Coordinates of C-alpha atoms in Angstrom, one line a residue:
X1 CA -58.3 148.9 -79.0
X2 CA -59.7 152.5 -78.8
X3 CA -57.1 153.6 -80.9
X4 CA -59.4 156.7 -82.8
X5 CA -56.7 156.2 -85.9
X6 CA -57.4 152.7 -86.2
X7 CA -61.3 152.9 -85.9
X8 CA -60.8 155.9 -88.6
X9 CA -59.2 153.5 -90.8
X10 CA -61.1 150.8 -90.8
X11 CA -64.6 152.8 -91.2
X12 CA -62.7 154.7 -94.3
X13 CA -62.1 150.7 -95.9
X14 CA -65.5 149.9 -95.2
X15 CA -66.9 152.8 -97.2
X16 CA -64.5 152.3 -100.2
X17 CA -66.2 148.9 -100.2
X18 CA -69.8 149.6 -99.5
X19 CA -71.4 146.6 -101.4
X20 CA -68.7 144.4 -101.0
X21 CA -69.1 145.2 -97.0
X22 CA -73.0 144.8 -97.5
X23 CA -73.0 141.6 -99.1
X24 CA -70.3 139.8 -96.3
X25 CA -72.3 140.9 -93.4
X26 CA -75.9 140.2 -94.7
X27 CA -74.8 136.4 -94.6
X28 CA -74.0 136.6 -91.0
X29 CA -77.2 138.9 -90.1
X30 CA -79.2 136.2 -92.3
X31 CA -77.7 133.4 -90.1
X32 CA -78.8 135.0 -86.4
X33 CA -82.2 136.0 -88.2
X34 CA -83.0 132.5 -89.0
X35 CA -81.1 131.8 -85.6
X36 CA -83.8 133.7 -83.8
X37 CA -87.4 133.3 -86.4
X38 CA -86.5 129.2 -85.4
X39 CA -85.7 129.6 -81.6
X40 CA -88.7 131.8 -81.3
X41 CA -91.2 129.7 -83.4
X42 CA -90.1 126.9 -81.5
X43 CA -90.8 128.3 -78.0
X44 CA -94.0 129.4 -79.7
X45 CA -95.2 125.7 -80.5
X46 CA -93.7 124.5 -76.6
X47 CA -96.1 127.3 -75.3
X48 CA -99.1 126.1 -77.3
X49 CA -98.7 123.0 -76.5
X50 CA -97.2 123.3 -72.8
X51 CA -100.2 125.2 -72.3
X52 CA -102.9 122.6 -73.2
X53 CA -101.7 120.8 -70.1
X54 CA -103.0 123.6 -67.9
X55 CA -106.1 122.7 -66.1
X56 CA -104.3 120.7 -62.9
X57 CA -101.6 120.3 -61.3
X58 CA -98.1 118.9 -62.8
X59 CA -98.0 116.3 -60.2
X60 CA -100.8 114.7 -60.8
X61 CA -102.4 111.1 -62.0
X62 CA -106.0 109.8 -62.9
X63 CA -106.9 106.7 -62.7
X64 CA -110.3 105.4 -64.5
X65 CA -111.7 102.1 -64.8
X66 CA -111.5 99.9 -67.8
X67 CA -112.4 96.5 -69.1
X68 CA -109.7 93.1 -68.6
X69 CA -108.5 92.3 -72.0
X70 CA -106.3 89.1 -70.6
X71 CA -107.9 86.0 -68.9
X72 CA -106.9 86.0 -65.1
X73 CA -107.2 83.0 -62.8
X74 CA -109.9 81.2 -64.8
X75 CA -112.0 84.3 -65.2
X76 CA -112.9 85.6 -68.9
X77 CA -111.4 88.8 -70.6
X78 CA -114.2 91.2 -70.8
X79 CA -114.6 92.4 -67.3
X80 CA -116.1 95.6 -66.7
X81 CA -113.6 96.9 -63.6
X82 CA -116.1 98.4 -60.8
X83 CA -114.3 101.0 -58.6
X84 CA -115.9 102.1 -55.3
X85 CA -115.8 104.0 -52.5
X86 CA -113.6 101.6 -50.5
X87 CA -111.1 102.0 -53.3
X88 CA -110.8 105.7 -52.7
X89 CA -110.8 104.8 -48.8
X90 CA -107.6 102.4 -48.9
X91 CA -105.9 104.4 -51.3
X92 CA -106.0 107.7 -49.3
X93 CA -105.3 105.9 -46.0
X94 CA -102.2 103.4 -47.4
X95 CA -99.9 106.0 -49.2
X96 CA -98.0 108.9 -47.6
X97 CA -96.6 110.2 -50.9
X98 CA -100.4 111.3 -51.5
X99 CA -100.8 114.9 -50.6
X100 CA -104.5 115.3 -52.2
X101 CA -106.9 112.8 -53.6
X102 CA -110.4 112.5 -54.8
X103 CA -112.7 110.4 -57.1
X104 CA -115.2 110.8 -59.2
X105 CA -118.8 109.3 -60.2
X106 CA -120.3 110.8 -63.1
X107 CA -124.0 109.2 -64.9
X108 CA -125.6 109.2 -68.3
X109 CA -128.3 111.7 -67.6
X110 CA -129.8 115.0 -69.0
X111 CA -127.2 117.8 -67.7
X112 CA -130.3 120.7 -68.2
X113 CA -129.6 123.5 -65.7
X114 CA -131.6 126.5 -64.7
X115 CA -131.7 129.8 -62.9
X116 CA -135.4 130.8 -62.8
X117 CA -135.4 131.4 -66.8
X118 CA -132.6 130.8 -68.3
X119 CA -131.7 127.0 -68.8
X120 CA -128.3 125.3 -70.3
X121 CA -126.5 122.5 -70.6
X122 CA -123.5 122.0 -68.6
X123 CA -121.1 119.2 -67.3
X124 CA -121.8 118.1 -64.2
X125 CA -118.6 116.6 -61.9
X126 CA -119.6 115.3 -58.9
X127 CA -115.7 115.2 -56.3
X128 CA -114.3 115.5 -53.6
X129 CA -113.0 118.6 -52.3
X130 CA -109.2 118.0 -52.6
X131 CA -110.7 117.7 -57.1
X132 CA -110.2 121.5 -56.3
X133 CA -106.2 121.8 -55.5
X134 CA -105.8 118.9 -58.5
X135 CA -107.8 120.7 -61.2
X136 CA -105.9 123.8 -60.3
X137 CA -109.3 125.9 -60.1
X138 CA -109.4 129.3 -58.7
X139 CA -112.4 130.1 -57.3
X140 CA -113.4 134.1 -57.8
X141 CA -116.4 134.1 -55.6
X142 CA -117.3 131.8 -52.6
X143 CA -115.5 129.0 -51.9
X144 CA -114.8 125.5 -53.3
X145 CA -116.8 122.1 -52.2
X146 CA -115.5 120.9 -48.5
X147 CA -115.6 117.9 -46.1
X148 CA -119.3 119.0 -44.3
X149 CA -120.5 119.5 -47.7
X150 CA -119.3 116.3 -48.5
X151 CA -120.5 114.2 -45.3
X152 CA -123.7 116.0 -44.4
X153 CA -124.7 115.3 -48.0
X154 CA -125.6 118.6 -48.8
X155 CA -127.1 120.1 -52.2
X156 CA -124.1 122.7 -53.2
X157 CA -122.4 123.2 -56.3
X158 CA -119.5 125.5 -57.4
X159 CA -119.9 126.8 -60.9
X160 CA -117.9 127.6 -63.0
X161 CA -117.6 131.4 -64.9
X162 CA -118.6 130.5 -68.1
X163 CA -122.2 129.0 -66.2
X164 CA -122.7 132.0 -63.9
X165 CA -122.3 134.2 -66.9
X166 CA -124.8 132.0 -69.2
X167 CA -127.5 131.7 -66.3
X168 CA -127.5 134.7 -64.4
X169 CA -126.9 137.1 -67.3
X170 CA -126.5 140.5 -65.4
X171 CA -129.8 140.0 -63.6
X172 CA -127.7 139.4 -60.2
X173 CA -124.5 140.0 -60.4
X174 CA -123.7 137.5 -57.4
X175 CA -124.6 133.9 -58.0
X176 CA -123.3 132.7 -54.7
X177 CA -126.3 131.7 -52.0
X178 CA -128.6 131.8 -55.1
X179 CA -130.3 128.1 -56.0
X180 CA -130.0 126.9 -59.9
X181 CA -131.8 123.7 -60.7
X182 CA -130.1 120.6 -61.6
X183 CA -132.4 117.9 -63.3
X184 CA -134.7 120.1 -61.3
X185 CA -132.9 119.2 -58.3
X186 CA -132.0 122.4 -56.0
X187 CA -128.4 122.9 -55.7
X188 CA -127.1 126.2 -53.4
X189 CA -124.5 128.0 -55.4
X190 CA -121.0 128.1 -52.9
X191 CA -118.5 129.4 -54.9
X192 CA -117.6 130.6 -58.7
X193 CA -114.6 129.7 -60.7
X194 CA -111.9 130.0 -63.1
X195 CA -110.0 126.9 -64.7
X196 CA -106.8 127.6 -67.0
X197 CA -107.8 123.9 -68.7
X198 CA -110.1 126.4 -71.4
X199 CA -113.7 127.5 -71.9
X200 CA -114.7 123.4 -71.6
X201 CA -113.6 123.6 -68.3
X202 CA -115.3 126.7 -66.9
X203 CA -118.4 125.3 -67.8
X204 CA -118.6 122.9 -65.4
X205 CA -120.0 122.5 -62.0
X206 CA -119.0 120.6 -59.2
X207 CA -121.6 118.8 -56.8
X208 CA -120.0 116.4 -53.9
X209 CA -119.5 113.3 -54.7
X210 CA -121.3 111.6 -51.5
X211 CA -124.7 113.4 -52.6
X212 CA -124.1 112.6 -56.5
X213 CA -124.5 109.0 -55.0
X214 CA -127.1 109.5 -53.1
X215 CA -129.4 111.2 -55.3
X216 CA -128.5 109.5 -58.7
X217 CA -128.4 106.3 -57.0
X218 CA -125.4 105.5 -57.4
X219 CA -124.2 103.9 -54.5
X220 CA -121.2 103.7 -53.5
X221 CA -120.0 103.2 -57.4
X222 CA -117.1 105.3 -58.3
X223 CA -115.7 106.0 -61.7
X224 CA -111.7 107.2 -61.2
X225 CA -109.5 108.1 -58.8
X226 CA -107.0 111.0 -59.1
X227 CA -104.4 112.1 -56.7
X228 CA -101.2 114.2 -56.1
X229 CA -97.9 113.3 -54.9
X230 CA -96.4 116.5 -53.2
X231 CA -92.6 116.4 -53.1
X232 CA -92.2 112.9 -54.0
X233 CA -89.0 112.5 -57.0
X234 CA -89.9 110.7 -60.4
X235 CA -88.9 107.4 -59.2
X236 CA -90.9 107.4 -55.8
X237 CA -94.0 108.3 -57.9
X238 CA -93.2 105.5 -60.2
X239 CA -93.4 102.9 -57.2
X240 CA -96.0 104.8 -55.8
X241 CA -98.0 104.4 -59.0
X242 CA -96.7 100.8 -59.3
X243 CA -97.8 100.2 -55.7
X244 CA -101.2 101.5 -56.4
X245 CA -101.6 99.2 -59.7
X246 CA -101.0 96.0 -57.7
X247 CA -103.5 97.3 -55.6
X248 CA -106.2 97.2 -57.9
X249 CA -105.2 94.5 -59.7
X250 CA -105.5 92.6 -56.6
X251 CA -109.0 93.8 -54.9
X252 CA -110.4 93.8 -58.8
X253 CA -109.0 90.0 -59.7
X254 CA -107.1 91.1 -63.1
X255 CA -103.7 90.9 -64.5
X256 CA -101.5 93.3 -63.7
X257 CA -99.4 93.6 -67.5
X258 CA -103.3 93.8 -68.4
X259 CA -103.4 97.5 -69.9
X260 CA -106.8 97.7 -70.4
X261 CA -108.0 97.1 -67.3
X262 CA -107.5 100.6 -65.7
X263 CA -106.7 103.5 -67.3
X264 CA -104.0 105.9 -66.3
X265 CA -103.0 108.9 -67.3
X266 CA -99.6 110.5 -65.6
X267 CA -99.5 114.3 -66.3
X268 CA -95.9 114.7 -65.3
X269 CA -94.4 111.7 -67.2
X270 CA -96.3 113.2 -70.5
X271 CA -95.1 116.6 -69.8
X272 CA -91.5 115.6 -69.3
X273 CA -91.8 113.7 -72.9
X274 CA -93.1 116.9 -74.4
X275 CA -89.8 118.7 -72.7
X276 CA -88.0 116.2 -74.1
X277 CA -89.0 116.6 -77.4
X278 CA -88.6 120.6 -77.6
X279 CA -85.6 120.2 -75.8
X280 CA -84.0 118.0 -79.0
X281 CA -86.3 120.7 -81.7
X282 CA -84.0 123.1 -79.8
X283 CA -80.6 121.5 -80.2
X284 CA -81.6 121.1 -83.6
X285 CA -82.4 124.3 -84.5
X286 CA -79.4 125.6 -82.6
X287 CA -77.5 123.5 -85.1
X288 CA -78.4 124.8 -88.2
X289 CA -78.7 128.5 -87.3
X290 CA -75.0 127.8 -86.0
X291 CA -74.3 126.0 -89.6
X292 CA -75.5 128.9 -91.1
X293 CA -73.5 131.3 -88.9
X294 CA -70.4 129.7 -89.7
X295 CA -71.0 129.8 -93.1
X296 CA -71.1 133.5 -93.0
X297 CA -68.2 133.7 -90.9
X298 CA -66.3 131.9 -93.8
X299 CA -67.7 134.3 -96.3
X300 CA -66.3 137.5 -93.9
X301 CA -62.8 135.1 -93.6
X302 CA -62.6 134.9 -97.2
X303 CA -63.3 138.7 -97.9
X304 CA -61.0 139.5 -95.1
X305 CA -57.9 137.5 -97.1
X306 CA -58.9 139.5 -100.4
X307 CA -58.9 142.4 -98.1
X308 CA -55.3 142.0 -97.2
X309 CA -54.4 141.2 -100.4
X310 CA -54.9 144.0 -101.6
X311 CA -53.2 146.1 -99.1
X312 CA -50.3 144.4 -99.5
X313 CA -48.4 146.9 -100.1
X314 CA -49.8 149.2 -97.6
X315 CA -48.6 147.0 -94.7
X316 CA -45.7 146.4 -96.3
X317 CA -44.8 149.9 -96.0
X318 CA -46.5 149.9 -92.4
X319 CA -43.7 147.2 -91.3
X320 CA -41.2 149.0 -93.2
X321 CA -41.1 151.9 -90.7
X322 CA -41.9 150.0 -87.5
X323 CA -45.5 148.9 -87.2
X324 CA -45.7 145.6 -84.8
X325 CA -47.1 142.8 -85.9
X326 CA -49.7 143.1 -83.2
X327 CA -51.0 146.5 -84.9
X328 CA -51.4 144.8 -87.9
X329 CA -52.9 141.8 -86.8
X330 CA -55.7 144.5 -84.5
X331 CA -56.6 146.2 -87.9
X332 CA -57.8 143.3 -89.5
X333 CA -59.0 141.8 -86.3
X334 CA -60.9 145.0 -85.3
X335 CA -62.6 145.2 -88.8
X336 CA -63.7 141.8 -88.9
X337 CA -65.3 141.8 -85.1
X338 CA -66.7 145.4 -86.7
X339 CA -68.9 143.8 -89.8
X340 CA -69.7 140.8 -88.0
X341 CA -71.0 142.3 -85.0
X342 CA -73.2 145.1 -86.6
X343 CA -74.3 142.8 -89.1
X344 CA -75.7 140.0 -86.2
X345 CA -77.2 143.0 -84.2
X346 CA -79.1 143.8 -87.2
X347 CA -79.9 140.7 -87.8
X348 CA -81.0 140.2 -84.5
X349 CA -82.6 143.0 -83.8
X350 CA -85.3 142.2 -87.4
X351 CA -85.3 139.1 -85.6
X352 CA -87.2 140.0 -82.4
X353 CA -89.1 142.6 -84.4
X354 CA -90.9 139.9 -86.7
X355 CA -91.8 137.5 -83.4
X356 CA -92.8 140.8 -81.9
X357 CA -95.1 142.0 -84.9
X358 CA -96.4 138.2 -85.5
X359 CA -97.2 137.7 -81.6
X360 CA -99.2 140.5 -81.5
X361 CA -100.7 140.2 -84.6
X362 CA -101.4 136.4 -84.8
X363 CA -105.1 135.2 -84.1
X364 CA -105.4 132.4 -81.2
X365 CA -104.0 129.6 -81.9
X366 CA -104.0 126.1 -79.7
X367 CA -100.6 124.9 -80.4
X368 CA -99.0 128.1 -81.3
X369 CA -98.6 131.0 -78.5
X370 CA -96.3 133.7 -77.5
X371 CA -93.3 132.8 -80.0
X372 CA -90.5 134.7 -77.8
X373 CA -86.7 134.4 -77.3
X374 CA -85.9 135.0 -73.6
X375 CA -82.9 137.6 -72.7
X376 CA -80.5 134.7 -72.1
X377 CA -80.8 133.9 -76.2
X378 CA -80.4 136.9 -77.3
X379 CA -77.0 138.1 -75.2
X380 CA -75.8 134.0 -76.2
X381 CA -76.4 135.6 -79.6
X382 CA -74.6 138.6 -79.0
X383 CA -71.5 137.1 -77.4
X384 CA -71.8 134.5 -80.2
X385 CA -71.2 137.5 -82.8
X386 CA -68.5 139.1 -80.7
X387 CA -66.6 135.2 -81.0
X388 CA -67.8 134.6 -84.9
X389 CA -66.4 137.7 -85.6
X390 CA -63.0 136.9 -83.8
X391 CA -62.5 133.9 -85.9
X392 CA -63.4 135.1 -89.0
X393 CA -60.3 137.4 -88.5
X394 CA -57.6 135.2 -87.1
X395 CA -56.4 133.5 -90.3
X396 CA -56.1 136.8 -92.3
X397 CA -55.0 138.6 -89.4
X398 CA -52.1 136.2 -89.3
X399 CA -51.5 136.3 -93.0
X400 CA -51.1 139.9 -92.6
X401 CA -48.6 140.0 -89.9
X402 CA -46.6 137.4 -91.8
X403 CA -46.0 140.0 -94.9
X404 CA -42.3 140.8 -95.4
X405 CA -42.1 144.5 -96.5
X406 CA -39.6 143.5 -99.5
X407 CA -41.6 140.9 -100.8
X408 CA -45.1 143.6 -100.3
X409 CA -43.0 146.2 -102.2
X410 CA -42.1 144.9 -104.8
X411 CA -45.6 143.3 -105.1
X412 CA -47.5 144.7 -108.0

């Protein structure tokens, strides 16, 4: 295989045929450039879209109320579902799958906040303290909302960044201990945070649910529950979910097929769908860069057999004075693996350049981010090119080892 003679040979063949050379391996460098421009743009729309699911855990399911839509047990459609603390209370105590859990109670009112003189308008979350580990927040200053917050029924909120930066403005660069207003309400700022869910989220601040109640008279009136499963598999948090449903449907009087009723939202069952989905976009793509690969390697096949034809004569005389077969079949094998190789590096090497260039070039975009191949793709590439251009040379390689040197010589 290192043979310098060979290798001599073959590079000498290729430069008495530099467009003819050009032309076969620019299909093949086309093919993995396409290959590659698809794969990454693909992975580019996954990340965009992968990454609008950021903001909470994967594990993760809200629960909301809703209004019945099917009569139940002489009772109208219509019903407005009420949740309430004892809802929260039965779910946290009944399931073991539930690692964390909160709810929510959130009113119409005027969301005008204030520190000393600067005002905005923010949304204001009233939770639990497990909301934190769901919402996937990381707090940067302070701390998050906890239990004695929640049971003494203290006036605290944590902010998020986007809020500290908008009310305290440089004037004191630490907003924890500080008061803002709330619907002129004190609140004690405990903690500031960051939230990958987007700008939206980082303008929100979190009060404890228990004083939301109190103060906004709310009751005990909840609006939705949301909770995390820890380790449980997809089909325990199926019957966990199932479980909870006939819960409800049983304390609120509704039909459980009733869809309307409640509300969920599974994060994990709509992230696997979207995995689904890129994972067939992938297979797909992976077929027709393949398709187009292989039509390359049937160009460099076919220019390899014209190849050999016309050194007939040459290996004619080669067998004549004792080449083996196997050195014949290696030059034509080596040369083939040669073109298509080179060409697919090249190929693949433009190909990373232009995701490079566009990803550092392209503006922000929600469903488009990051459009990258991984290292696995590219050396699947690469050993892809090494096989391509394997087969591309068997079939002349063959019919060159089955010339008889009589027949070649007197060729004309």
């Amino acid at each position: 295989m290192f043979d310098i003679d060979i290798w001599q040979e073959i590079l000498s063949t290729i430069r008495k045929n530099k467009l003819r050379t050009f032309l076969t391996g620019f299909s093949v460098a086309w093919g993995i450039f396409m290959l590659i421009i698809l794969l990454g743009s693909g992975n580019g729309l996954q990340n965009g879209v992968l990454d609008m699911f950021k903001g909470s855990v994967n594990n993760a399911i809200w629960i909301w109320n809703g209004q019945t839509s099917i009569p139940y047990k002489g009772l109208k459609p219509g019903r407005h579902i009420n949740f309430t603390n004892e809802d929260y209370d039965i779910i946290k105590s009944s399931f073991e799958e539930i690692d964390h859990i909160s709810a929510r109670y959130w009113r119409m009112m005027d969301n005008t906040v204030s520190y000393k003189n600067e005002y905005g308008n923010f949304s204001i979350q009233s939770a639990h303290p497990d909301y934190g580990y769901i919402k996937d927040v990381r707090v940067i200053e302070g701390r998050f909302l906890n239990n004695i917050d929640l049971y003494k029924y203290r006036k605290v909120a944590a902010i998020g960044k986007l809020v500290k930066d908008a009310l305290f403005k440089g004037k004191d660069t630490i907003a924890v201990g500080k008061y803002i207003k709330i619907n002129s309400i004190p609140f004690k700022v405990v903690g500031v945070f960051e939230d990958d869910g987007g700008d939206e989220e980082k303008r929100r601040i979190y009060i404890p649910i228990y004083t939301a109640q109190k103060i906004f008279i709310g009751g005990n009136k909840i609006n939705q529950v949301s909770f995390s499963y820890g380790d449980a598999t997809e089909q325990e948090s199926t019957v966990l979910l199932e479980s909870i449903k006939k819960l409800f449907a049983s304390r609120h009087q509704f039909d459980i097929n009733d869809k309307r009723a409640i509300n969920i939202w599974n994060k994990a069952e709509q992230v696997k769908q979207f995995k689904n989905l890129f994972d067939g976009i992938k297979i797909f793509i992976w077929i027709i860069g393949i398709g187009t690969i292989i039509a390359g390697i049937v160009g460099i096949s076919n220019i390899m057999i014209i190849v050999v034809k016309e050194r007939n004569k040459e290996i004619g005389i080669r067998k004549a004075i004792g080449a083996t077969p196997w050195s014949i079949i290696s030059l034509v094998l080596f040369e083939s693996v040669l073109i298509t190789s080179f060409a697919g590096y090249m190929g693949l090497v433009f190909g990373i350049g232009l995701l490079e260039l566009i990803s550092s070039l392209l503006p922000e975009i929600d469903f488009f981010k990051n459009p990258e191949v991984d290292f696995k793709v590219a050396l699947s590439a690469t050993i892809l090119l090494i096989i391509s251009g394997g087969l591309a040379g068997i079939i002349p390689a063959k019919k060159a080892a089955s010339i008889k040197p009589i027949e070649a010589l007197r060729d004309e």
